[in-house]
Tab-separated table of C-alpha atoms and ligand atoms in Angstrom:
chain	number	residue	atom	x	y	z
R	1123	MET	CA	0.180	-0.153	-0.225
R	1124	SER	CA	1.263	3.680	-0.873
R	1125	THR	CA	2.205	5.903	1.964
R	1126	ASN	CA	-0.448	8.287	0.742
R	1127	ARG	CA	-3.148	5.758	0.727
R	1128	ARG	CA	-2.036	4.576	4.206
R	1129	ASP	CA	-1.866	8.343	5.525
R	1130	PHE	CA	-5.316	8.866	3.758
R	1131	LEU	CA	-7.051	5.954	5.389
R	1132	LYS	CA	-5.389	6.667	8.997
R	1133	LEU	CA	-6.768	10.169	8.480
R	1134	SER	CA	-10.052	8.922	7.645
R	1135	ALA	CA	-10.296	6.761	10.447
R	1136	ILE	CA	-9.541	9.407	12.958
R	1137	ALA	CA	-11.993	11.878	11.279
R	1138	GLY	CA	-14.571	9.170	11.281
R	1139	ALA	CA	-13.914	8.483	15.036
R	1140	LEU	CA	-14.144	12.090	16.070
R	1141	GLY	CA	-17.192	12.442	13.634
R	1142	LEU	CA	-15.930	15.396	12.097
R	1143	VAL	CA	-15.726	14.956	8.459
R	1144	SER	CA	-16.521	12.106	6.151
R	1145	ALA	CA	-13.834	10.192	4.911
R	1146	LYS	CA	-14.476	11.635	1.115
R	1147	THR	CA	-14.073	15.261	2.215
R	1148	VAL	CA	-10.720	14.300	3.817
R	1149	ALA	CA	-9.473	12.937	0.531
R	1150	LYS	CA	-10.861	15.932	-1.471
R	1151	ASN	CA	-8.922	18.310	0.614
R	1152	LYS	CA	-5.818	16.511	1.295
R	1153	VAL	CA	-4.980	15.105	-1.942
R	1154	GLY	CA	-6.979	17.586	-4.172
R	1155	LYS	CA	-8.271	15.136	-6.789
R	1156	PRO	CA	-9.449	14.959	-9.156
R	1157	VAL	CA	-7.691	17.423	-11.254
R	1158	VAL	CA	-6.666	18.053	-15.068
R	1159	VAL	CA	-4.256	20.918	-16.087
R	1160	SER	CA	-3.148	21.599	-19.792
R	1161	THR	CA	-1.426	24.094	-21.737
R	1162	TRP	CA	-2.402	27.261	-23.075
R	1163	GLU	CA	-6.086	28.659	-23.204
R	1164	HIS	CA	-6.951	26.231	-25.622
R	1165	GLY	CA	-6.729	23.754	-22.488
R	1166	THR	CA	-9.926	25.434	-20.949
R	1167	PRO	CA	-12.426	23.671	-23.174
R	1168	ALA	CA	-10.303	20.641	-23.702
R	1169	ASN	CA	-10.001	20.340	-19.891
R	1170	GLU	CA	-14.052	20.359	-19.689
R	1171	ALA	CA	-14.170	17.362	-21.770
R	1172	ALA	CA	-11.572	15.737	-19.418
R	1173	TRP	CA	-13.451	16.761	-16.363
R	1174	LYS	CA	-16.786	15.116	-17.678
R	1175	ILE	CA	-14.828	11.996	-17.422
R	1176	LEU	CA	-12.937	12.618	-14.028
R	1177	SER	CA	-15.977	14.130	-12.304
R	1178	GLN	CA	-17.520	10.751	-12.805
R	1179	ASN	CA	-14.788	8.773	-11.286
R	1180	GLY	CA	-13.373	8.022	-14.827
R	1181	ARG	CA	-10.044	6.973	-15.595
R	1182	ALA	CA	-7.239	9.743	-15.990
R	1183	LEU	CA	-6.296	8.046	-19.253
R	1184	ASP	CA	-9.579	8.397	-20.759
R	1185	ALA	CA	-10.121	11.818	-19.661
R	1186	VAL	CA	-6.581	12.928	-21.240
R	1187	GLU	CA	-7.372	11.480	-24.375
R	1188	ALA	CA	-10.887	12.768	-24.538
R	1189	GLY	CA	-9.500	16.137	-23.550
R	1190	VAL	CA	-7.017	16.587	-26.152
R	1191	ARG	CA	-8.974	15.379	-28.884
R	1192	VAL	CA	-10.924	18.922	-28.506
R	1193	PRO	CA	-8.333	21.129	-29.911
R	1194	GLU	CA	-7.131	18.202	-32.355
R	1195	ALA	CA	-10.793	18.447	-33.782
R	1196	ASP	CA	-11.103	22.321	-33.610
R	1197	PRO	CA	-9.821	24.084	-37.040
R	1198	GLU	CA	-9.550	27.290	-35.046
R	1199	VAL	CA	-6.944	25.751	-33.071
R	1200	ARG	CA	-4.145	26.302	-35.551
R	1201	THR	CA	-1.588	24.385	-34.085
R	1202	VAL	CA	-2.754	20.987	-33.170
R	1203	GLY	CA	-4.781	18.354	-35.531
R	1204	TYR	CA	-6.833	19.393	-38.046
R	1205	GLY	CA	-6.344	22.915	-39.021
R	1206	GLY	CA	-2.757	23.017	-37.876
R	1207	TYR	CA	0.007	25.161	-39.506
R	1208	PRO	CA	1.918	22.989	-41.938
R	1209	ASP	CA	5.264	22.221	-42.404
R	1210	ALA	CA	7.768	24.157	-44.933
R	1211	LYS	CA	6.000	22.036	-47.983
R	1212	GLY	CA	2.427	22.837	-46.880
R	1213	ILE	CA	1.836	19.405	-45.469
R	1214	VAL	CA	0.132	19.160	-42.081
R	1215	THR	CA	2.390	16.481	-40.203
R	1216	LEU	CA	1.355	15.564	-36.343
R	1217	ASP	CA	3.080	14.147	-33.409
R	1218	ALA	CA	1.345	12.721	-30.275
R	1219	CYS	CA	2.101	10.690	-27.437
R	1220	ILE	CA	0.147	9.201	-24.269
R	1221	MET	CA	1.230	7.630	-21.020
R	1222	ASP	CA	-0.634	5.834	-18.499
R	1223	ASP	CA	-0.168	5.102	-14.676
R	1224	ASN	CA	1.482	1.476	-15.438
R	1225	MET	CA	4.220	3.098	-17.531
R	1226	ASN	CA	2.473	2.174	-20.595
R	1227	CYS	CA	2.948	4.474	-23.548
R	1228	GLY	CA	2.019	5.168	-27.103
R	1229	SER	CA	3.296	7.439	-29.623
R	1230	VAL	CA	3.052	8.648	-33.370
R	1231	ALA	CA	5.238	11.176	-34.942
R	1232	PHE	CA	5.281	12.657	-38.654
R	1233	LEU	CA	1.656	11.236	-39.185
R	1234	GLN	CA	-0.612	12.758	-41.882
R	1235	ASN	CA	-4.304	13.162	-43.007
R	1236	ILE	CA	-5.457	11.732	-39.290
R	1237	LYS	CA	-7.511	14.125	-37.415
R	1238	HIS	CA	-6.910	12.468	-33.925
R	1239	PRO	CA	-3.088	11.285	-33.540
R	1240	ILE	CA	-3.664	11.059	-29.711
R	1241	SER	CA	-6.138	8.439	-30.240
R	1242	VAL	CA	-3.732	6.463	-33.026
R	1243	ALA	CA	-1.154	6.789	-30.146
R	1244	ARG	CA	-3.547	5.144	-27.661
R	1245	LYS	CA	-3.897	2.302	-30.170
R	1246	VAL	CA	-0.269	1.867	-30.472
R	1247	MET	CA	0.058	1.596	-26.830
R	1248	GLU	CA	-2.483	-0.896	-26.507
R	1249	ASN	CA	-2.786	-3.074	-29.788
R	1250	THR	CA	1.059	-3.193	-30.511
R	1251	PRO	CA	3.857	-4.360	-28.641
R	1252	HIS	CA	5.681	-1.159	-29.418
R	1253	VAL	CA	5.971	2.532	-28.202
R	1254	MET	CA	6.142	4.578	-31.271
R	1255	LEU	CA	5.063	4.285	-35.117
R	1256	VAL	CA	5.938	7.260	-37.722
R	1257	GLY	CA	5.039	8.390	-40.996
R	1258	GLN	CA	3.526	5.812	-43.368
R	1259	GLY	CA	3.734	3.080	-41.126
R	1260	ALA	CA	2.067	5.059	-38.391
R	1261	LEU	CA	-0.854	6.106	-41.144
R	1262	ASP	CA	-1.059	2.288	-42.375
R	1263	PHE	CA	-1.594	1.259	-38.446
R	1264	ALA	CA	-4.331	3.998	-38.220
R	1265	LYS	CA	-6.084	2.606	-41.166
R	1266	THR	CA	-6.050	-0.896	-39.756
R	1267	GLN	CA	-7.622	0.443	-36.475
R	1268	GLY	CA	-10.362	2.261	-38.416
R	1269	PHE	CA	-9.096	5.668	-38.666
R	1270	VAL	CA	-10.054	7.556	-41.611
R	1271	GLU	CA	-7.782	9.692	-43.924
R	1272	GLU	CA	-9.051	13.312	-44.326
R	1273	ASP	CA	-7.423	16.607	-45.627
R	1274	LEU	CA	-6.215	18.502	-42.649
R	1275	LEU	CA	-5.007	21.717	-44.235
R	1276	THR	CA	-7.944	24.120	-43.975
R	1277	PRO	CA	-7.821	26.979	-46.481
R	1278	GLU	CA	-6.799	29.269	-43.574
R	1279	SER	CA	-3.756	27.274	-42.775
R	1280	LYS	CA	-3.149	27.191	-46.563
R	1281	ALA	CA	-3.144	31.128	-46.911
R	1282	ASP	CA	-1.091	31.485	-43.945
R	1283	TRP	CA	1.314	29.102	-45.554
R	1284	GLN	CA	1.450	30.683	-48.877
R	1285	ARG	CA	1.888	34.172	-47.138
R	1286	TRP	CA	4.645	32.609	-44.970
R	1287	LEU	CA	6.545	31.219	-48.236
R	1288	LYS	CA	7.012	34.856	-49.216
R	1289	GLU	CA	8.491	36.150	-46.137
R	1290	ARG	CA	9.988	32.818	-44.565
R	1291	GLU	CA	10.066	34.562	-41.239
R	1292	VAL	CA	10.291	32.131	-38.318
R	1293	LYS	CA	8.525	33.245	-35.207
R	1294	MET	CA	9.024	32.361	-31.512
R	1295	ILE	CA	6.318	30.239	-30.443
R	1296	ASN	CA	4.510	32.004	-27.523
R	1297	ILE	CA	1.166	33.142	-26.680
R	1298	GLU	CA	0.060	34.490	-30.010
R	1299	ASN	CA	1.111	31.504	-31.743
R	1300	HIS	CA	0.936	28.570	-29.229
R	1301	ASP	CA	1.171	25.355	-30.147
R	1302	THR	CA	0.822	21.971	-28.501
R	1303	ILE	CA	-1.680	20.825	-25.920
R	1304	GLY	CA	-0.097	18.808	-23.078
R	1305	MET	CA	-2.656	17.558	-20.699
R	1306	LEU	CA	-2.068	15.873	-17.187
R	1307	ALA	CA	-4.794	14.280	-15.025
R	1308	LEU	CA	-5.137	12.869	-11.667
R	1309	ASP	CA	-8.404	10.843	-11.319
R	1310	SER	CA	-10.424	9.948	-8.132
R	1311	ALA	CA	-8.582	6.912	-7.910
R	1312	GLY	CA	-5.494	8.564	-7.453
R	1313	ASN	CA	-3.972	7.638	-10.640
R	1314	LEU	CA	-2.335	9.782	-13.219
R	1315	SER	CA	-1.961	9.883	-16.822
R	1316	GLY	CA	-1.073	12.403	-19.601
R	1317	ALA	CA	-1.343	13.222	-23.129
R	1318	CYS	CA	0.394	15.401	-25.635
R	1319	THR	CA	-0.512	16.358	-29.334
R	1320	THR	CA	0.773	19.023	-31.978
R	1321	SER	CA	1.026	19.837	-35.506
R	1322	GLY	CA	4.510	21.030	-34.369
R	1323	ALA	CA	6.417	24.265	-34.903
R	1324	ALA	CA	4.814	26.001	-37.826
R	1325	TYR	CA	6.378	25.675	-41.202
R	1326	LYS	CA	8.875	23.425	-39.592
R	1327	MET	CA	11.178	21.421	-42.059
R	1328	HIS	CA	9.538	18.711	-43.879
R	1329	GLY	CA	10.123	15.551	-41.657
R	1330	ARG	CA	11.032	17.185	-38.436
R	1331	VAL	CA	9.874	15.856	-35.407
R	1332	GLY	CA	9.735	17.947	-32.111
R	1333	ASP	CA	9.282	16.728	-28.471
R	1334	SER	CA	5.725	16.073	-28.245
R	1335	PRO	CA	5.733	12.471	-29.257
R	1336	LEU	CA	8.875	11.766	-27.712
R	1337	ILE	CA	8.320	10.017	-23.974
R	1338	GLY	CA	10.557	11.906	-21.424
R	1339	ALA	CA	10.711	14.793	-23.703
R	1340	GLY	CA	7.322	16.178	-24.096
R	1341	LEU	CA	5.498	14.029	-21.787
R	1342	TYR	CA	6.451	11.685	-18.822
R	1343	VAL	CA	4.107	10.230	-16.229
R	1344	ASP	CA	5.423	8.321	-13.179
R	1345	ASN	CA	2.379	7.169	-11.061
R	1346	GLU	CA	4.586	7.093	-7.901
R	1347	ILE	CA	5.654	10.910	-7.975
R	1348	GLY	CA	3.991	12.893	-10.623
R	1349	ALA	CA	3.598	14.111	-14.230
R	1350	ALA	CA	4.930	16.461	-16.526
R	1351	THR	CA	4.194	18.061	-20.106
R	1352	ALA	CA	6.040	20.668	-22.124
R	1353	THR	CA	5.629	23.390	-24.906
R	1354	GLY	CA	7.656	25.446	-26.913
R	1355	MET	CA	10.641	24.698	-29.117
R	1356	GLY	CA	10.922	21.178	-28.794
R	1357	GLU	CA	14.605	20.707	-29.745
R	1358	LEU	CA	15.244	22.425	-26.395
R	1359	MET	CA	13.213	19.733	-24.505
R	1360	ILE	CA	14.684	16.964	-26.501
R	1361	LYS	CA	18.405	17.617	-25.570
R	1362	THR	CA	17.425	17.901	-21.902
R	1363	VAL	CA	14.708	14.918	-21.775
R	1364	GLY	CA	12.896	17.805	-19.998
R	1365	CYS	CA	9.832	16.320	-18.883
R	1366	HIS	CA	11.452	13.043	-17.178
R	1367	LEU	CA	13.960	15.719	-15.601
R	1368	VAL	CA	10.894	17.365	-14.166
R	1369	VAL	CA	9.608	14.157	-12.646
R	1370	GLU	CA	12.879	13.114	-11.453
R	1371	LEU	CA	13.169	16.482	-9.633
R	1372	MET	CA	9.897	16.130	-7.892
R	1373	ARG	CA	11.029	12.847	-6.976
R	1374	GLN	CA	13.951	14.689	-5.191
R	1375	GLY	CA	11.387	16.633	-3.380
R	1376	ALA	CA	10.774	19.497	-5.644
R	1377	SER	CA	6.965	21.033	-5.801
R	1378	PRO	CA	5.886	21.065	-9.282
R	1379	GLU	CA	6.375	24.564	-9.767
R	1380	GLN	CA	10.034	24.265	-8.382
R	1381	ALA	CA	10.644	21.287	-10.573
R	1382	CYS	CA	9.689	23.162	-13.849
R	1383	LYS	CA	11.653	25.957	-12.552
R	1384	GLN	CA	14.948	23.935	-12.092
R	1385	ALA	CA	14.430	22.214	-15.547
R	1386	VAL	CA	14.079	25.638	-17.156
R	1387	GLU	CA	17.311	26.610	-15.178
R	1388	ARG	CA	18.799	23.457	-16.395
R	1389	ILE	CA	18.078	24.463	-20.072
R	1390	ALA	CA	19.755	27.971	-19.475
R	1391	ALA	CA	22.647	26.468	-18.126
R	1392	LYS	CA	23.405	24.026	-20.858
R	1393	LEU	CA	22.062	25.505	-23.993
R	1394	GLY	CA	23.617	28.887	-25.091
R	1395	ASP	CA	21.128	29.928	-27.422
R	1396	TYR	CA	17.899	29.563	-25.039
R	1397	LYS	CA	16.918	33.055	-24.970
R	1398	ALA	CA	15.747	32.996	-28.420
R	1399	PHE	CA	13.255	30.520	-27.650
R	1400	GLN	CA	10.174	29.579	-25.596
R	1401	VAL	CA	9.936	26.489	-23.368
R	1402	GLY	CA	7.213	25.877	-20.747
R	1403	PHE	CA	7.115	23.008	-18.565
R	1404	LEU	CA	3.792	22.154	-16.776
R	1405	ALA	CA	3.719	19.635	-13.854
R	1406	LEU	CA	1.217	17.726	-11.580
R	1407	ASN	CA	2.299	15.549	-8.547
R	1408	LYS	CA	0.377	12.438	-6.869
R	1409	GLN	CA	-0.793	14.679	-4.223
R	1410	GLY	CA	-3.224	16.878	-7.294
R	1411	GLU	CA	-0.449	20.090	-6.607
R	1412	TYR	CA	0.330	21.808	-10.017
R	1413	GLY	CA	2.545	24.184	-11.351
R	1414	ALA	CA	4.460	25.683	-14.589
R	1415	TYR	CA	7.766	27.396	-15.336
R	1416	CYS	CA	8.865	28.882	-18.615
R	1417	ILE	CA	11.751	30.819	-20.262
R	1418	GLN	CA	9.792	33.583	-21.857
R	1419	SER	CA	6.816	35.348	-20.130
R	1420	GLY	CA	3.457	34.459	-22.166
R	1421	PHE	CA	2.955	30.873	-21.296
R	1422	ASN	CA	-0.263	29.965	-19.302
R	1423	TYR	CA	-2.150	27.062	-18.535
R	1424	ALA	CA	-5.688	25.664	-17.716
R	1425	VAL	CA	-6.733	24.095	-14.558
R	1426	ARG	CA	-10.051	22.216	-13.822
R	1427	ASN	CA	-10.742	20.790	-10.585
R	1428	GLN	CA	-13.935	20.730	-8.064
R	1429	GLN	CA	-13.281	24.377	-7.408
R	1430	GLY	CA	-14.093	25.380	-11.267
R	1431	ALA	CA	-11.870	26.555	-14.053
R	1432	LYS	CA	-8.891	28.787	-14.311
R	1433	LEU	CA	-6.403	29.938	-16.527
R	1434	ILE	CA	-3.040	30.718	-14.712
R	1435	ASP	CA	0.119	32.663	-16.164
R	1436	ALA	CA	3.102	30.789	-15.497
R	1437	ASP	CA	5.993	32.392	-13.998
R	1438	SER	CA	9.186	32.931	-16.294
R	1439	LEU	CA	13.000	33.392	-16.562
R	1440	LEU	CA	12.799	36.361	-18.792
R	1441	GLN	CA	10.244	39.069	-19.582
R	1442	VAL	CA	9.445	39.109	-23.156
R	1443	PRO	CA	9.218	43.155	-23.487
R	1444	ALA	CA	5.802	44.507	-23.991
H	57	SD4	C1	7.265	21.169	-31.172
H	57	SD4	N1	6.795	21.608	-28.712
H	57	SD4	O1	7.031	20.672	-32.211
H	57	SD4	C2	6.339	21.646	-30.155
H	57	SD4	C3	5.782	22.780	-30.503
H	57	SD4	C4	5.226	23.586	-29.488
H	57	SD4	O2	4.188	25.402	-28.394
H	57	SD4	O3	4.800	22.865	-28.119
H	57	SD4	N2	4.732	24.797	-29.274
H	57	SD4	O4	8.581	21.385	-30.838
């Protein structure tokens, strides 16, 4: 039995004996579950979909999958799934991964023409002996699982790409062109899961894969400790195995926000060009505490729990001039 569970049972027994509060109340206040957090303001509607499952004692894994499917399907969210910005060749290529409370994980990268890469990633996790499928192989597999090919390049994204072709300006990923949704959930049974899905950096090199489908870089879950996800310039998270680092820092006793801050500081100490990029980490621990930290001001994240929904600005190492 885990220490948390033992503590909870002890507390519940004491509370029950004193006739003060129900065991349920103790659990809710002590561990703050269920809870779901996700990157950027497109996390708010995504969290609501996850909350429908969590609030009915559903599994965190089902919640995070259902949650991130919301921006994947929304053409107005220009950086995830359908409607996402294409790569330099004008092709929408998608990266996603998912991880549960038993170290199971699944991932797809460089996947084209499938609206819900997160659900393909889950099928990789559940229906193959592998963790990751890419490109044509991932597409072939998706079709065997009943996914249907569709054109993901909307007229808006196509027009933006055509404009970009003339200027070829590369913008820093931040609040005005935010990408990736990373979502972490703790369910009422006390189990953690996470999901991460993106169309990647806008106008990226054809064939480029970022951190988002890479377990350890864009997402990591250790059900004993906590979970972390990331957004921003994926190369920096890959070089530092950022989300695994955040979870390990929590294992050493850091709070979720401290762990995210220390991981950002690690990037700053190791990667000379970090000031040119945004990276935001978001973490949730086994007790339901959450926190985030980023390089540049401008990263925010959405939270949903029994108290309601909120959007929080993460603290940052640097201030982007207004
Ligand atoms: C990538 N990390 O492909 C993704 C992009 C992103 O906010 O998260 N942007 O590098």
